[in-house]
Short mmCIF file of C-alpha atoms and ligand atoms in Angstrom, two decimals:
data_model
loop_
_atom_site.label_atom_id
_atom_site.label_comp_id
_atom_site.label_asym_id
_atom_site.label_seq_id
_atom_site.Cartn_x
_atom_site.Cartn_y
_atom_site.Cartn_z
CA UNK A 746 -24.71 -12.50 7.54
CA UNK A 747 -25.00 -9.69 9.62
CA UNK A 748 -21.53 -7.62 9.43
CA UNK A 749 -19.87 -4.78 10.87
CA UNK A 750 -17.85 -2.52 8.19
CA UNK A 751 -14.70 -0.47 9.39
CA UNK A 752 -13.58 2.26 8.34
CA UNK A 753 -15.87 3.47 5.84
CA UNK A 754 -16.12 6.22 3.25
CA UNK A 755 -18.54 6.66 0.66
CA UNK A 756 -17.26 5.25 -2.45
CA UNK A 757 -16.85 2.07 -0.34
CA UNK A 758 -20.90 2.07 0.88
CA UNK A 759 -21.33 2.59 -2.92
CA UNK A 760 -19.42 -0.13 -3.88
CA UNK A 761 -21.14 -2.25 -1.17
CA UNK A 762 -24.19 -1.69 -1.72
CA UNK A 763 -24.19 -2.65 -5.27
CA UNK A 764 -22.65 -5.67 -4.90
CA UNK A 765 -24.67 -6.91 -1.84
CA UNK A 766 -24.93 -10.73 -2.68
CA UNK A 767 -27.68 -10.27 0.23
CA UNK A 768 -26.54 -9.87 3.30
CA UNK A 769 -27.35 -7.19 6.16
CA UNK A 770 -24.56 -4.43 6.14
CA UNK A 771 -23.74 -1.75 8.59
CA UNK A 772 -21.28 0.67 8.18
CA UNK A 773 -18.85 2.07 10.36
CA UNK A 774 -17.01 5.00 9.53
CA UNK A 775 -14.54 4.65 12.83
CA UNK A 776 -11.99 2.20 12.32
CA UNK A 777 -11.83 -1.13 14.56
CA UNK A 778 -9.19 -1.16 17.25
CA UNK A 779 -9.29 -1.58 21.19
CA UNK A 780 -11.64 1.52 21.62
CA UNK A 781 -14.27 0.30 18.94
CA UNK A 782 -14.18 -3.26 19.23
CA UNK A 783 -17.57 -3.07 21.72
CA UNK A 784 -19.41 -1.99 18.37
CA UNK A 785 -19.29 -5.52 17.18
CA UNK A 786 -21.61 -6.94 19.71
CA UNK A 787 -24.93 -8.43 17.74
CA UNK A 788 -23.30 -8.83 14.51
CA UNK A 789 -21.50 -12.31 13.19
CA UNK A 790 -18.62 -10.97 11.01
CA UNK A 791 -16.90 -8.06 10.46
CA UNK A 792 -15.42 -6.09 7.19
CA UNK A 793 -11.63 -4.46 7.32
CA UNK A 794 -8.98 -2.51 5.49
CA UNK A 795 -5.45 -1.60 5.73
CA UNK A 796 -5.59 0.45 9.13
CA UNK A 797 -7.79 -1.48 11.10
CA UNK A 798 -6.42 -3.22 14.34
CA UNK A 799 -6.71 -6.62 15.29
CA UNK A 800 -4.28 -7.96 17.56
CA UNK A 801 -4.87 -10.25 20.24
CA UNK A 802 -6.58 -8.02 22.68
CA UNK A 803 -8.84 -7.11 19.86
CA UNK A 804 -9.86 -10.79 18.55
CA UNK A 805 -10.72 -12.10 22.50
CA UNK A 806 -13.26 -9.30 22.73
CA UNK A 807 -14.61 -9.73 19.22
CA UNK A 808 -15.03 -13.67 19.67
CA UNK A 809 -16.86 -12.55 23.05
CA UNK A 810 -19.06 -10.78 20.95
CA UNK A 811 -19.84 -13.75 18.52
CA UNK A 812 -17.72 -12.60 15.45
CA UNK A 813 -17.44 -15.99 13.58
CA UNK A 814 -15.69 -14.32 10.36
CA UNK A 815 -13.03 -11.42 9.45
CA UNK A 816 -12.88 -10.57 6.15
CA UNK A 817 -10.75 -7.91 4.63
CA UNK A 818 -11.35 -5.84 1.53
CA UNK A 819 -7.49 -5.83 1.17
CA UNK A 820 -4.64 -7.71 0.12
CA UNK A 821 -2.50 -6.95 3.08
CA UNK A 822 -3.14 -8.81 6.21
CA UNK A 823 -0.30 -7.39 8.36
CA UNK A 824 -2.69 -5.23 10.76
CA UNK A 825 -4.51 -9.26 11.78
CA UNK A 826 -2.72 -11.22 14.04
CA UNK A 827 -3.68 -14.55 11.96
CA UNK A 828 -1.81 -16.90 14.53
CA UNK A 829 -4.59 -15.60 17.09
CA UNK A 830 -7.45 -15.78 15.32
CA UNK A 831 -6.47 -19.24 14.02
CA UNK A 832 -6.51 -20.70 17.69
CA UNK A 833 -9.76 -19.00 18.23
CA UNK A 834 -11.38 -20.62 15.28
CA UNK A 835 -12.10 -17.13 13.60
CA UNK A 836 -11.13 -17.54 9.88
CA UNK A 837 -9.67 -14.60 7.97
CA UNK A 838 -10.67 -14.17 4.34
CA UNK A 839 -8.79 -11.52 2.28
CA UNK A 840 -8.82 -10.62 -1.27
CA UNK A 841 -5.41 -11.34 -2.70
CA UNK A 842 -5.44 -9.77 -6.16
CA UNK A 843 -8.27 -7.76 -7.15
CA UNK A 844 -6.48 -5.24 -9.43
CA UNK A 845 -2.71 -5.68 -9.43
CA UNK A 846 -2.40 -3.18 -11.90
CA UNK A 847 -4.10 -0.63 -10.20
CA UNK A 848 -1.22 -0.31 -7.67
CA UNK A 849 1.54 -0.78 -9.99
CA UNK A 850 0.17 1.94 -12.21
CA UNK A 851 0.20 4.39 -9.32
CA UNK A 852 3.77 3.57 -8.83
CA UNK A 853 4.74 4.40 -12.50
CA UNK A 854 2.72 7.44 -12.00
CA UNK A 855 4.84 8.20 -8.87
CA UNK A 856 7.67 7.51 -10.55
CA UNK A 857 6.77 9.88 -13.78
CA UNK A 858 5.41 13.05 -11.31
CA UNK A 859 8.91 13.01 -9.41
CA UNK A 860 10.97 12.87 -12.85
CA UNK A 861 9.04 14.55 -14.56
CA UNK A 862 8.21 17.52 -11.72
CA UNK A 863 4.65 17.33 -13.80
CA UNK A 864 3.19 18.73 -10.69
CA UNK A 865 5.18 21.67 -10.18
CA UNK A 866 4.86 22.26 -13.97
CA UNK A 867 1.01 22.22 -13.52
CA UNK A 868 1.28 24.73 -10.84
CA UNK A 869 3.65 26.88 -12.55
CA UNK A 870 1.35 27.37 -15.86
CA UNK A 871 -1.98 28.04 -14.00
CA UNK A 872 0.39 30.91 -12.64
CA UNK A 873 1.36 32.15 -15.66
CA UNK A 874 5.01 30.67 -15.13
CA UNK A 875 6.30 29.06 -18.55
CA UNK A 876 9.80 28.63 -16.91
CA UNK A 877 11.51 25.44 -17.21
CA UNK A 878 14.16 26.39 -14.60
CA UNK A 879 14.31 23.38 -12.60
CA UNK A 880 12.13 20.38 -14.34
CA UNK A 881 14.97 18.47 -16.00
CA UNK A 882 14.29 15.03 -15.36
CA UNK A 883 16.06 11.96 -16.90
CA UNK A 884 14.85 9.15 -19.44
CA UNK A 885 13.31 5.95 -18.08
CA UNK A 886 14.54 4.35 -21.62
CA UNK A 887 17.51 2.14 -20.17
CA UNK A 888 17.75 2.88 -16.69
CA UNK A 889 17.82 0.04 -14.01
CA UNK A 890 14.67 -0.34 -11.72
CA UNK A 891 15.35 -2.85 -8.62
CA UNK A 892 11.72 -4.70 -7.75
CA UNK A 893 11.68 -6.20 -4.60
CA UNK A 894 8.58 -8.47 -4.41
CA UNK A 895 7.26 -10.17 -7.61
CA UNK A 896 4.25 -11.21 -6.65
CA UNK A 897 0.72 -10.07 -8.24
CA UNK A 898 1.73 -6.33 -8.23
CA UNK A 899 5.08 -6.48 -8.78
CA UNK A 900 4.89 -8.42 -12.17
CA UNK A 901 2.33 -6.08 -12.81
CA UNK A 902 4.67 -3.56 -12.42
CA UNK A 903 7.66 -5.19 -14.23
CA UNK A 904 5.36 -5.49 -17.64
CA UNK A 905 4.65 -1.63 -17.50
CA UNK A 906 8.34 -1.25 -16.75
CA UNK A 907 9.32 -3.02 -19.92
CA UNK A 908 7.27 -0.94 -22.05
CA UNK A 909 9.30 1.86 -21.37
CA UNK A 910 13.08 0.41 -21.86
CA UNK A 911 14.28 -0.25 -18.03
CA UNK A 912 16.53 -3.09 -17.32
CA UNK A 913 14.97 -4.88 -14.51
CA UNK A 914 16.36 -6.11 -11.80
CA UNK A 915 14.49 -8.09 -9.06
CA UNK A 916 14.61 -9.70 -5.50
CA UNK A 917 12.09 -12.04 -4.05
CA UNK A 918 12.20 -15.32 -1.94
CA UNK A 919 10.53 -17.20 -4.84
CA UNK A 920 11.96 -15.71 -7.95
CA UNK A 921 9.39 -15.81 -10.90
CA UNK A 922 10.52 -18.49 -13.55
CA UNK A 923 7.88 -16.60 -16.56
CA UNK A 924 9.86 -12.98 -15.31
CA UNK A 925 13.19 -14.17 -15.55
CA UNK A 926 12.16 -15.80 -18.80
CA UNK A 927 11.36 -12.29 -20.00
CA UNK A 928 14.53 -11.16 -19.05
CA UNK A 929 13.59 -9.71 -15.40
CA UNK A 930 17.62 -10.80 -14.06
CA UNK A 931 17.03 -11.84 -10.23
CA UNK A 932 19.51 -11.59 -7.39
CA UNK A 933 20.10 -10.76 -3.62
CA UNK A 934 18.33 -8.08 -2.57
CA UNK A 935 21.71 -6.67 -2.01
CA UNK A 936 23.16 -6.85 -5.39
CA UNK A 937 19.30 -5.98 -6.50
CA UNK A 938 19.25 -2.57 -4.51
CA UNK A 939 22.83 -1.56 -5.56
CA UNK A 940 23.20 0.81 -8.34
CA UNK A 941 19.59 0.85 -9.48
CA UNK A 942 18.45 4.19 -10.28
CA UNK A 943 14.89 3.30 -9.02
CA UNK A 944 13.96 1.05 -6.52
CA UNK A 945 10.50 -0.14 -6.18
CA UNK A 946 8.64 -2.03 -2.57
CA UNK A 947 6.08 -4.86 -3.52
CA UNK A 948 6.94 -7.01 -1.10
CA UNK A 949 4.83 -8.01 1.67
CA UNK A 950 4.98 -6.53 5.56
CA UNK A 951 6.26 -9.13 7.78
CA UNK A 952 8.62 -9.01 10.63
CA UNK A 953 10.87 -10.30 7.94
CA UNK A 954 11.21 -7.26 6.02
CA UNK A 955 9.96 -4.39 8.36
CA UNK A 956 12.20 -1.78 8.33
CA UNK A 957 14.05 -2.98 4.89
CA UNK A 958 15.12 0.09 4.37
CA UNK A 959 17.28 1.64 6.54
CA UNK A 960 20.33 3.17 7.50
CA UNK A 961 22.60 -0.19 6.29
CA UNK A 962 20.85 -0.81 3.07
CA UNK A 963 20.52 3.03 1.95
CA UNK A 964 24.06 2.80 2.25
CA UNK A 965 23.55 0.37 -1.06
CA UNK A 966 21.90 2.85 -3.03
CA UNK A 967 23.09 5.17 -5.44
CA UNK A 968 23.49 8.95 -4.81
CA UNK A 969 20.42 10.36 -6.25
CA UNK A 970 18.39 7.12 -6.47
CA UNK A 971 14.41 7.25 -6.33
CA UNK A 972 12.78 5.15 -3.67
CA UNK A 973 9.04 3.98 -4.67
CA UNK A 974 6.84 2.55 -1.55
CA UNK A 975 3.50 1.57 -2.56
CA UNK A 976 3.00 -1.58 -0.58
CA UNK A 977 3.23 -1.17 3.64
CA UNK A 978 4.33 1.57 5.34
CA UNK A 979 6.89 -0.27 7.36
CA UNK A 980 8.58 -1.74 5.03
CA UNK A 981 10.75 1.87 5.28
CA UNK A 982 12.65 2.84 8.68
CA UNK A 983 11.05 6.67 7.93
CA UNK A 984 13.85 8.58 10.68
CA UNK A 985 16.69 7.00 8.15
CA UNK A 986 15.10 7.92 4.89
CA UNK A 987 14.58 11.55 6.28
CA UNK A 988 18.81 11.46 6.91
CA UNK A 989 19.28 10.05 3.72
CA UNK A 990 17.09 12.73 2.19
CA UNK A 991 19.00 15.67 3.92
CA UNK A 992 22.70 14.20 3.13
CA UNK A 993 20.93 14.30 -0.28
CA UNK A 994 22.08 10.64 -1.32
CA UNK A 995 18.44 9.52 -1.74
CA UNK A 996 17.37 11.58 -4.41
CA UNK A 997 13.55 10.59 -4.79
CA UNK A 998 11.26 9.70 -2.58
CA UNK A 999 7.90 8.68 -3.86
CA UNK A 1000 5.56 6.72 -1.21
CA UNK A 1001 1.93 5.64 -1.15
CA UNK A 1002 1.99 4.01 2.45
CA UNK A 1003 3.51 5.63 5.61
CA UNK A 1004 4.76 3.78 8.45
CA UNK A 1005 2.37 6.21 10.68
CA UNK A 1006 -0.70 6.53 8.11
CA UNK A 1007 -3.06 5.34 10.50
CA UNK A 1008 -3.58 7.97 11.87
CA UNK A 1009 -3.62 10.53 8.92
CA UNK A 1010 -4.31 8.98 5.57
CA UNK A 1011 -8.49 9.00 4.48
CA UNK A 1012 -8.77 11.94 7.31
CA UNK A 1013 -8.60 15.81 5.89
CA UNK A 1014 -6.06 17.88 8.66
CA UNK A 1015 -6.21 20.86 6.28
CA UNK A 1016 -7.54 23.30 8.73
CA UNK A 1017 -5.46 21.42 11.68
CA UNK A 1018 -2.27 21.02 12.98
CA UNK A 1019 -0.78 17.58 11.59
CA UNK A 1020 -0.21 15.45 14.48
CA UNK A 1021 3.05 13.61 13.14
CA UNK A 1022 6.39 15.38 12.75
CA UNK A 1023 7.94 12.89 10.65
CA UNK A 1024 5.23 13.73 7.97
CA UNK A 1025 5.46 17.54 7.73
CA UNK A 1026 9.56 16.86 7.70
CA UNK A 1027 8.93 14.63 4.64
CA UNK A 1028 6.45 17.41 3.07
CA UNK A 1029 8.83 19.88 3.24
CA UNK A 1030 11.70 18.26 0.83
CA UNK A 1031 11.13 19.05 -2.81
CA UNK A 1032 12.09 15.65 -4.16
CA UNK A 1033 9.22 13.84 -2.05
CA UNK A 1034 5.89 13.24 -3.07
CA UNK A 1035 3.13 11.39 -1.30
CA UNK A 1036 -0.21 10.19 -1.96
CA UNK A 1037 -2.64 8.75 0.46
CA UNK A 1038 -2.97 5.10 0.25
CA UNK A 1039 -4.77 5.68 -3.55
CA UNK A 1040 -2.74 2.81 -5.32
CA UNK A 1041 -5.91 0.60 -5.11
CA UNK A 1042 -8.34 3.27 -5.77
CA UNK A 1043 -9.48 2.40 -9.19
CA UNK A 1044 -13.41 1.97 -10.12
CA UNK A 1045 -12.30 -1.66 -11.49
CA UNK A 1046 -10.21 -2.56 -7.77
CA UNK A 1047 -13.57 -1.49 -6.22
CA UNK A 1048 -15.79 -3.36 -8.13
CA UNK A 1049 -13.14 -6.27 -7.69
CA UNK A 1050 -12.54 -5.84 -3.53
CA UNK A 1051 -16.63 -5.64 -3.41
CA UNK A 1052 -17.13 -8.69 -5.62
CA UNK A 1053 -14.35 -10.84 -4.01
CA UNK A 1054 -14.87 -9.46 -0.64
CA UNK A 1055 -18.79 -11.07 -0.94
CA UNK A 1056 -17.39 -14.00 -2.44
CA UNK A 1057 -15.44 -14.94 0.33
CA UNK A 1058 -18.37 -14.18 2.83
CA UNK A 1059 -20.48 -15.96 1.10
CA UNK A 1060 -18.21 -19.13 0.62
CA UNK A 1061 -17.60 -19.10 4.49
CA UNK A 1062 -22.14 -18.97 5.33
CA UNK A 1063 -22.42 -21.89 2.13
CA UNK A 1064 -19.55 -24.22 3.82
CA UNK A 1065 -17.55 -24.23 0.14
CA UNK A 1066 -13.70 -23.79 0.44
CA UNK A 1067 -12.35 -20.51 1.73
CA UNK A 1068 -9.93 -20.01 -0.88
CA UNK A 1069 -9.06 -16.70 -0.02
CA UNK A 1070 -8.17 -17.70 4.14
CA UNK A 1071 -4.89 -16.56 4.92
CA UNK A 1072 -3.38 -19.13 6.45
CA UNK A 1073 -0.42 -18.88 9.21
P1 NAD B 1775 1.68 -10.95 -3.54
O1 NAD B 1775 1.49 -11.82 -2.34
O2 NAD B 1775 1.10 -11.35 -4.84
O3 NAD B 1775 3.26 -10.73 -3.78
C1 NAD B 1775 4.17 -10.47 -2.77
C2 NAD B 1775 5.51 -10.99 -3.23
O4 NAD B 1775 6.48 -10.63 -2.24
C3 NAD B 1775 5.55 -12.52 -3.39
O5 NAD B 1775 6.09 -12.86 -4.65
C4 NAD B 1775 6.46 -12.96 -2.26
O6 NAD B 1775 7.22 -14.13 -2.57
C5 NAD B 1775 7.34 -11.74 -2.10
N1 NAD B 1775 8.05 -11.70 -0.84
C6 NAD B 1775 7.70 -12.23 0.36
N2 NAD B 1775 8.64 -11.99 1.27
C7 NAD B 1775 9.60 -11.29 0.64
C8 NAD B 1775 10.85 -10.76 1.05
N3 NAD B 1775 11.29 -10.92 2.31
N4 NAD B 1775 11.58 -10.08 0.14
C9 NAD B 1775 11.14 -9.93 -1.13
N5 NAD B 1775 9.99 -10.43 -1.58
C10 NAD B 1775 9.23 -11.10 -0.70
O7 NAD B 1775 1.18 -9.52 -3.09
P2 NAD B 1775 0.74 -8.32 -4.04
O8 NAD B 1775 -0.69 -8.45 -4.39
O9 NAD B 1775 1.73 -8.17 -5.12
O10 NAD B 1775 0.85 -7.10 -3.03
C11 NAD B 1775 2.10 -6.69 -2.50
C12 NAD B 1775 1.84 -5.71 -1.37
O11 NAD B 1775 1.27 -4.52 -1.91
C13 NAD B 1775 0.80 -6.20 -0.36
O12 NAD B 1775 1.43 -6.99 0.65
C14 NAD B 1775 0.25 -4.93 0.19
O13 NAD B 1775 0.96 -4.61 1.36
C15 NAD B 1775 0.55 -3.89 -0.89
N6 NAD B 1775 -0.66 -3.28 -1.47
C16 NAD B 1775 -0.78 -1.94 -1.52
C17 NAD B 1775 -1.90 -1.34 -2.09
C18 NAD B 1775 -2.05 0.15 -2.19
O14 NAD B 1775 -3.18 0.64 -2.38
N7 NAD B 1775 -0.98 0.93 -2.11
C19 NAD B 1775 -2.91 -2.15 -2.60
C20 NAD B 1775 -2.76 -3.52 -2.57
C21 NAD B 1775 -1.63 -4.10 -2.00
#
């Protein structure tokens, strides 16, 4: 097939390009939104990730062009209206689990920097500071970890979670039978978020949990609790976790995804002004620490997404089942 790629980088023409089943790529480094959709005309299916655009507006011009096939090299699909593309016939192929662990080892490693302050201490030492003023952190053996969403990445996560002593606590709309088994103890998300020391997002953005943190459920938390987002940005109502922050009852804040990333994350604004205040307000507290969308970036996620992602187109061109089509 001939397809459009958004929002490209290098490692992900590398990746491509070696795992070409045979069809004719071109990349894209802009993303695809309103602006960039007239860049599909002459190809038949186009190639996504997480901050790509296509809403309604977007899918009328792309069938116009004669896309017959979206596929995304991602698990989320919350940036495709599906309904849409459904009632124009368009089928969208995603690639549900390529390295669950990936992402729920970043969290632990979010989790471990912000105890552990191992980036400060690896500042401090190349300085010629061997202070430990101020790099106390606490022990992970025992504590209580809330995990909302136990799907691919959030079992993932519980298993690394057991290996280090937490009691696990977990929310999700279909509760995991082999978890609970393993002593994972489910409840409401209510009674899930209150008291754990950390609290952990693997759940899915939907309209159903946007904004499930906020200035009602933070009220839940314990003082000094660590908040982990590696799955959607919107999953956290950003203006109330900065108030939380300042009041200093959320006492963490790790995150992977931002509400506003779009814009910013796979761009470098080191020489510019950074055009989002929220941001540079979260930047500035000592107990946050972001990372730019890098949870999946893992040579074996890449050689899964590529694999998968050419699976699924080439499922859709031989008429075999599309396994992998999110359905509405
Ligand atoms: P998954 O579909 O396997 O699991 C999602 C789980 O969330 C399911 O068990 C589902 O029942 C549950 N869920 C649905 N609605 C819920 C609700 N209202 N409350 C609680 N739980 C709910 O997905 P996954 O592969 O585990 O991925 C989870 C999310 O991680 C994705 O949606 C994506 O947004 C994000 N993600 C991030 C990265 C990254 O690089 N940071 C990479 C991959 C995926």
């Amino acid at each position: 097939m001939k397809i459009a790629v958004f929002s490209t980088h290098q490692y992900d023409q590398d990746y491509f390009d070696r795992f070409n089943t045979g069809h004719d790529i071109t990349y894209f480094v802009l993303p695809l939104n309103e602006q960039t959709v007239a860049l599909t005309a002459g190809f038949e299916a186009i190639c996504i990730f997480v901050n790509d655009t296509v809403n309604a507006e977007v899918l009328g011009k792309l069938e116009a062009n004669g896309i017959k096939l979206i596929v995304l090299r991602c698990a989320g699909f919350n940036n495709v209206d599906v309904v849409a593309a459904t009632e124009l016939g368009i089928p969208v192929l995603r690639v549900p689990a390529y390295s669950p662990e990936a992402v729920a080892e970043h969290a632990m490693a979010l989790i471990l920097t912000l105890n552990r302050k191992t980036h400060k201490a690896y500042n401090r030492v190349r300085e010629g500071n061997f202070s430990l003023e101020k790099l106390m952190g606490f022990n992970l053996h025992n504590r209580k970890v809330a995990v909302i969403g136990t799907g691919n990445i959030g079992k993932a996560f519980c298993h690394i979670l057991k290996g280090f002593g937490c009691h696990i606590h977990a929310y999700d709309v279909y509760p995991d039978a082999g978890l609970a088994a393993q002593g994972v103890t489910y409840g409401t998300l209510e009674e899930t978020l209150a008291n754990a020391d950390i609290i952990s997002l693997h759940c899915p953005l939907m309209d159903s949990t946007r904004h499930l943190v906020n200035a009602q459920t933070l009220k839940l938390f314990k003082q000094g609790a660590m908040l982990i987002n590696t799955s959607r940005g919107g999953l956290i109502n950003t203006t109330d976790v900065i108030e939380s922050l300042k009041n200093c009852h959320l006492g963490y804040l790790g995150l992977d995804v931002y509400e506003q990333e779009g814009k910013l994350f796979f761009h470098d604004y080191s020489e510019d002004v950074i055009p989002d205040e929220l941001i540079t307000r979260l930047i500035s507290f000592p107990n946050v620490l972001i990372t730019s969308h890098q949870g999946f970036f893992t040579k074996e996620a890449m050689e899964q997404i590529a694999t998968i992602t050419f699976g699924n187109v080439d499922a859709f061109v031989g008429g075999a089942e599309l396994n992998n089509r999110v359905s509405v």
